[in-house]
Each structure stands twice: as C-alpha cells, then as structure tokens.
C-alpha cells in the first residue's frame, strides 16, 4: 500500500472541514453517536455488503498481480500521519494497493518454546514484477491527480 497525499486550495473538494477544522470532529462524533450519521460513517462495513467473488472486478485470477486505486476525501492514514490540515487547509489522498503479489514471505518458529515470538520475513516487493506494477500504479495515480482522468 502506498499513500500519496495532495494539498488543494479549493474549498469543498475534501471533507477535512468535517474532521480537522475547529471542533468539527467532536460534532461529527456526537452526530454519529446520536444518529449513526456524519463523517464517521463507513458504508462498506454495513450489513448486506456484497460478497467477494473469486475473480477481481476486471476478471483477473487471484494469481495475477493487479492494482486498485482508492481515493480519500480527507487526510488520514497510519497514526504517524499527524500533520493534519487545519485552519482552512485542505488535503486528500489516493492509495495505490497491490493485490495478488508474486512475492511471498515466511513465518517460522523461533525455537521449541510455543510462547516465543515467531520469525516473520514479509519479503515485500522481492519479485521484480511486484515492484514494477506498484511503481506504475503510483505513476498512474499521480497522473490522474495532476492531469485529470
């Protein structure tokens, strides 16, 4: 997963004002607790979400590396992404995800002690095709943002 964020001066293009400006987060949270509405709602986790099919939406087999681009309507990410756009600033992101990578990691026992932490080797992007596909996904996503679809 690669997070790419962009700043914009165009008000209303993002939802940062619903989360980061003033006391917006507290208001959104209160609205969520009372009505299950507001910016805290994530519709994809509701009951009745569509089942997952064996093939991707493009008809690719699970063994074929492919990408998905996901846009965010406000700034966000892991907890170390803490430079929030406040005081009239706006940011949004696009996330490039690599699905069905060729690279494979391993998990092995450290020793005979069942309480010992296992040895994990993620081996991310060790297959050259994975690195190439993800790099192209990032290039394509940037092109969409900077030049339009």
mmCIF file of C-alpha atoms in Angstrom:
data_model
loop_
_atom_site.group_PDB
_atom_site.id
_atom_site.type_symbol
_atom_site.label_atom_id
_atom_site.label_comp_id
_atom_site.label_asym_id
_atom_site.label_seq_id
_atom_site.Cartn_x
_atom_site.Cartn_y
_atom_site.Cartn_z
ATOM 1 C CA UNK A 1 0.000 0.000 0.000
ATOM 2 C CA UNK A 2 1.323 3.446 -0.919
ATOM 3 C CA UNK A 3 -0.351 6.588 0.492
ATOM 4 C CA UNK A 4 0.017 9.701 -1.704
ATOM 5 C CA UNK A 5 -1.378 12.979 -0.376
ATOM 6 C CA UNK A 6 -2.077 16.237 -2.176
ATOM 7 C CA UNK A 7 -2.922 19.716 -0.906
ATOM 8 C CA UNK A 8 -5.568 21.793 -2.591
ATOM 9 C CA UNK A 9 -6.705 25.367 -2.159
ATOM 10 C CA UNK A 10 -10.172 24.594 -3.499
ATOM 11 C CA UNK A 11 -12.685 24.607 -0.606
ATOM 12 C CA UNK A 12 -15.357 21.900 -0.662
ATOM 13 C CA UNK A 13 -13.249 19.413 -2.606
ATOM 14 C CA UNK A 14 -12.360 17.454 0.543
ATOM 15 C CA UNK A 15 -14.048 16.591 3.829
ATOM 16 C CA UNK A 16 -11.270 17.920 6.061
ATOM 17 C CA UNK A 17 -13.620 20.599 7.380
ATOM 18 C CA UNK A 18 -15.788 17.788 8.843
ATOM 19 C CA UNK A 19 -12.876 16.345 10.814
ATOM 20 C CA UNK A 20 -9.924 18.683 11.376
ATOM 21 C CA UNK A 21 -11.189 22.281 11.338
ATOM 22 C CA UNK A 22 -12.179 23.711 14.720
ATOM 23 C CA UNK A 23 -14.335 21.344 16.807
ATOM 24 C CA UNK A 24 -15.674 19.512 13.740
ATOM 25 C CA UNK A 25 -14.533 16.075 14.893
ATOM 26 C CA UNK A 26 -16.365 16.409 18.216
ATOM 27 C CA UNK A 27 -19.530 17.498 16.378
ATOM 28 C CA UNK A 28 -19.243 14.629 13.884
ATOM 29 C CA UNK A 29 -18.700 12.119 16.681
ATOM 30 C CA UNK A 30 -21.745 13.393 18.586
ATOM 31 C CA UNK A 31 -23.866 13.158 15.435
ATOM 32 C CA UNK A 32 -22.599 9.608 14.875
ATOM 33 C CA UNK A 33 -23.481 8.551 18.433
ATOM 34 C CA UNK A 34 -26.996 10.043 18.154
ATOM 35 C CA UNK A 35 -27.986 9.255 14.554
ATOM 36 C CA UNK A 36 -25.302 6.942 13.092
ATOM 37 C CA UNK A 37 -24.637 9.668 10.541
ATOM 38 C CA UNK A 38 -21.849 12.156 9.759
ATOM 39 C CA UNK A 39 -18.295 11.761 8.545
ATOM 40 C CA UNK A 40 -17.624 8.855 10.948
ATOM 41 C CA UNK A 41 -19.893 6.561 8.924
ATOM 42 C CA UNK A 42 -18.218 3.966 6.712
ATOM 43 C CA UNK A 43 -20.820 2.399 4.452
ATOM 44 C CA UNK A 44 -18.713 -0.562 3.341
ATOM 45 C CA UNK A 45 -18.848 -2.161 6.783
ATOM 46 C CA UNK A 46 -22.628 -2.297 6.972
ATOM 47 C CA UNK A 47 -24.696 -5.460 6.754
ATOM 48 C CA UNK A 48 -25.509 -6.521 3.244
ATOM 49 C CA UNK A 49 -22.097 -5.691 1.821
ATOM 50 C CA UNK A 50 -21.620 -7.519 -1.463
ATOM 51 C CA UNK A 51 -19.975 -10.922 -1.377
ATOM 52 C CA UNK A 52 -16.471 -11.224 -2.734
ATOM 53 C CA UNK A 53 -16.071 -13.121 -5.987
ATOM 54 C CA UNK A 54 -13.194 -15.436 -6.894
ATOM 55 C CA UNK A 55 -12.108 -13.129 -9.729
ATOM 56 C CA UNK A 56 -11.386 -9.418 -9.465
ATOM 57 C CA UNK A 57 -13.853 -6.901 -10.953
ATOM 58 C CA UNK A 58 -11.651 -6.894 -14.064
ATOM 59 C CA UNK A 59 -11.919 -10.676 -14.347
ATOM 60 C CA UNK A 60 -8.338 -11.331 -13.246
ATOM 61 C CA UNK A 61 -7.451 -14.542 -11.466
ATOM 62 C CA UNK A 62 -6.183 -14.298 -7.880
ATOM 63 C CA UNK A 63 -2.716 -15.290 -9.134
ATOM 64 C CA UNK A 64 -2.369 -12.205 -11.373
ATOM 65 C CA UNK A 65 -0.813 -9.106 -9.753
ATOM 66 C CA UNK A 66 -3.175 -6.164 -10.092
ATOM 67 C CA UNK A 67 -3.709 -2.786 -8.515
ATOM 68 C CA UNK A 68 -6.527 -0.801 -7.066
ATOM 69 C CA UNK A 69 -6.610 2.952 -6.538
ATOM 70 C CA UNK A 70 -8.636 4.273 -3.625
ATOM 71 C CA UNK A 71 -9.210 7.960 -3.014
ATOM 72 C CA UNK A 72 -9.683 9.539 0.372
ATOM 73 C CA UNK A 73 -11.877 12.564 0.865
ATOM 74 C CA UNK A 74 -9.681 13.878 3.630
ATOM 75 C CA UNK A 75 -6.220 13.428 5.070
ATOM 76 C CA UNK A 76 -5.655 10.234 7.018
ATOM 77 C CA UNK A 77 -3.588 7.148 7.402
ATOM 78 C CA UNK A 78 -1.445 5.405 9.992
ATOM 79 C CA UNK A 79 -1.091 7.103 13.383
ATOM 80 C CA UNK A 80 2.232 8.689 12.414
ATOM 81 C CA UNK A 81 0.431 10.716 9.701
ATOM 82 C CA UNK A 82 -0.201 13.516 12.182
ATOM 83 C CA UNK A 83 0.221 16.757 10.189
ATOM 84 C CA UNK A 84 -3.497 17.404 9.818
ATOM 85 C CA UNK A 85 -4.771 20.174 7.524
ATOM 86 C CA UNK A 86 -6.219 22.790 9.861
ATOM 87 C CA UNK A 87 -7.293 26.426 9.626
ATOM 88 C CA UNK A 88 -8.712 26.371 6.132
ATOM 89 C CA UNK A 89 -6.184 23.999 4.565
ATOM 90 C CA UNK A 90 -7.404 21.010 2.578
ATOM 91 C CA UNK A 91 -5.798 17.696 1.629
ATOM 92 C CA UNK A 92 -6.873 14.437 0.050
ATOM 93 C CA UNK A 93 -5.125 11.247 -0.821
ATOM 94 C CA UNK A 94 -5.008 8.423 -3.256
ATOM 95 C CA UNK A 95 -3.869 4.990 -2.184
ATOM 96 C CA UNK A 96 -2.268 2.511 -4.566
ATOM 97 C CA UNK A 97 -2.712 -1.094 -3.473
ATOM 98 C CA UNK A 98 -1.056 -4.155 -4.977
ATOM 99 C CA UNK A 99 -3.234 -7.257 -4.949
ATOM 100 C CA UNK A 100 -2.093 -10.841 -5.609
ATOM 101 C CA UNK A 101 1.626 -10.087 -5.371
ATOM 102 C CA UNK A 102 4.115 -12.681 -6.569
ATOM 103 C CA UNK A 103 6.413 -12.012 -3.582
ATOM 104 C CA UNK A 104 5.983 -14.431 -0.712
ATOM 105 C CA UNK A 105 7.166 -14.124 2.845
ATOM 106 C CA UNK A 106 7.625 -16.684 5.576
ATOM 107 C CA UNK A 107 6.682 -17.227 9.198
ATOM 108 C CA UNK A 108 8.845 -19.709 11.091
ATOM 109 C CA UNK A 109 9.158 -20.809 14.670
ATOM 110 C CA UNK A 110 11.997 -19.166 16.536
ATOM 111 C CA UNK A 111 12.557 -22.229 18.726
ATOM 112 C CA UNK A 112 10.671 -25.018 20.502
ATOM 113 C CA UNK A 113 9.126 -22.584 23.011
ATOM 114 C CA UNK A 114 5.457 -22.117 21.971
ATOM 115 C CA UNK A 115 5.344 -18.684 23.627
ATOM 116 C CA UNK A 116 8.343 -17.355 21.676
ATOM 117 C CA UNK A 117 7.628 -14.713 19.054
ATOM 118 C CA UNK A 118 7.895 -16.270 15.580
ATOM 119 C CA UNK A 119 10.336 -15.053 12.945
ATOM 120 C CA UNK A 120 8.450 -13.104 10.279
ATOM 121 C CA UNK A 121 10.039 -12.220 6.944
ATOM 122 C CA UNK A 122 7.474 -10.244 4.927
ATOM 123 C CA UNK A 123 9.698 -10.208 1.836
ATOM 124 C CA UNK A 124 7.730 -7.280 0.379
ATOM 125 C CA UNK A 125 8.367 -6.437 -3.285
ATOM 126 C CA UNK A 126 11.043 -9.118 -3.648
ATOM 127 C CA UNK A 127 9.608 -10.138 -7.013
ATOM 128 C CA UNK A 128 10.607 -7.526 -9.638
ATOM 129 C CA UNK A 129 7.124 -7.672 -11.195
ATOM 130 C CA UNK A 130 5.532 -6.570 -7.907
ATOM 131 C CA UNK A 131 7.822 -3.543 -7.655
ATOM 132 C CA UNK A 132 7.185 -2.639 -11.296
ATOM 133 C CA UNK A 133 3.396 -2.963 -11.008
ATOM 134 C CA UNK A 134 3.241 -0.893 -7.793
ATOM 135 C CA UNK A 135 5.559 1.798 -9.199
ATOM 136 C CA UNK A 136 3.374 2.044 -12.314
ATOM 137 C CA UNK A 137 0.281 2.285 -10.098
ATOM 138 C CA UNK A 138 1.827 5.249 -8.259
ATOM 139 C CA UNK A 139 2.805 6.931 -11.527
ATOM 140 C CA UNK A 140 -0.689 6.415 -12.957
ATOM 141 C CA UNK A 141 -2.394 7.694 -9.783
ATOM 142 C CA UNK A 142 -0.232 10.832 -9.799
ATOM 143 C CA UNK A 143 -1.081 11.380 -13.468
ATOM 144 C CA UNK A 144 -4.802 11.164 -12.694
ATOM 145 C CA UNK A 145 -4.484 13.752 -9.909
ATOM 146 C CA UNK A 146 -2.195 16.192 -11.705
ATOM 147 C CA UNK A 147 -3.507 15.894 -15.267
ATOM 148 C CA UNK A 148 -7.054 14.553 -14.904
ATOM 149 C CA UNK A 149 -8.575 11.265 -15.958
#
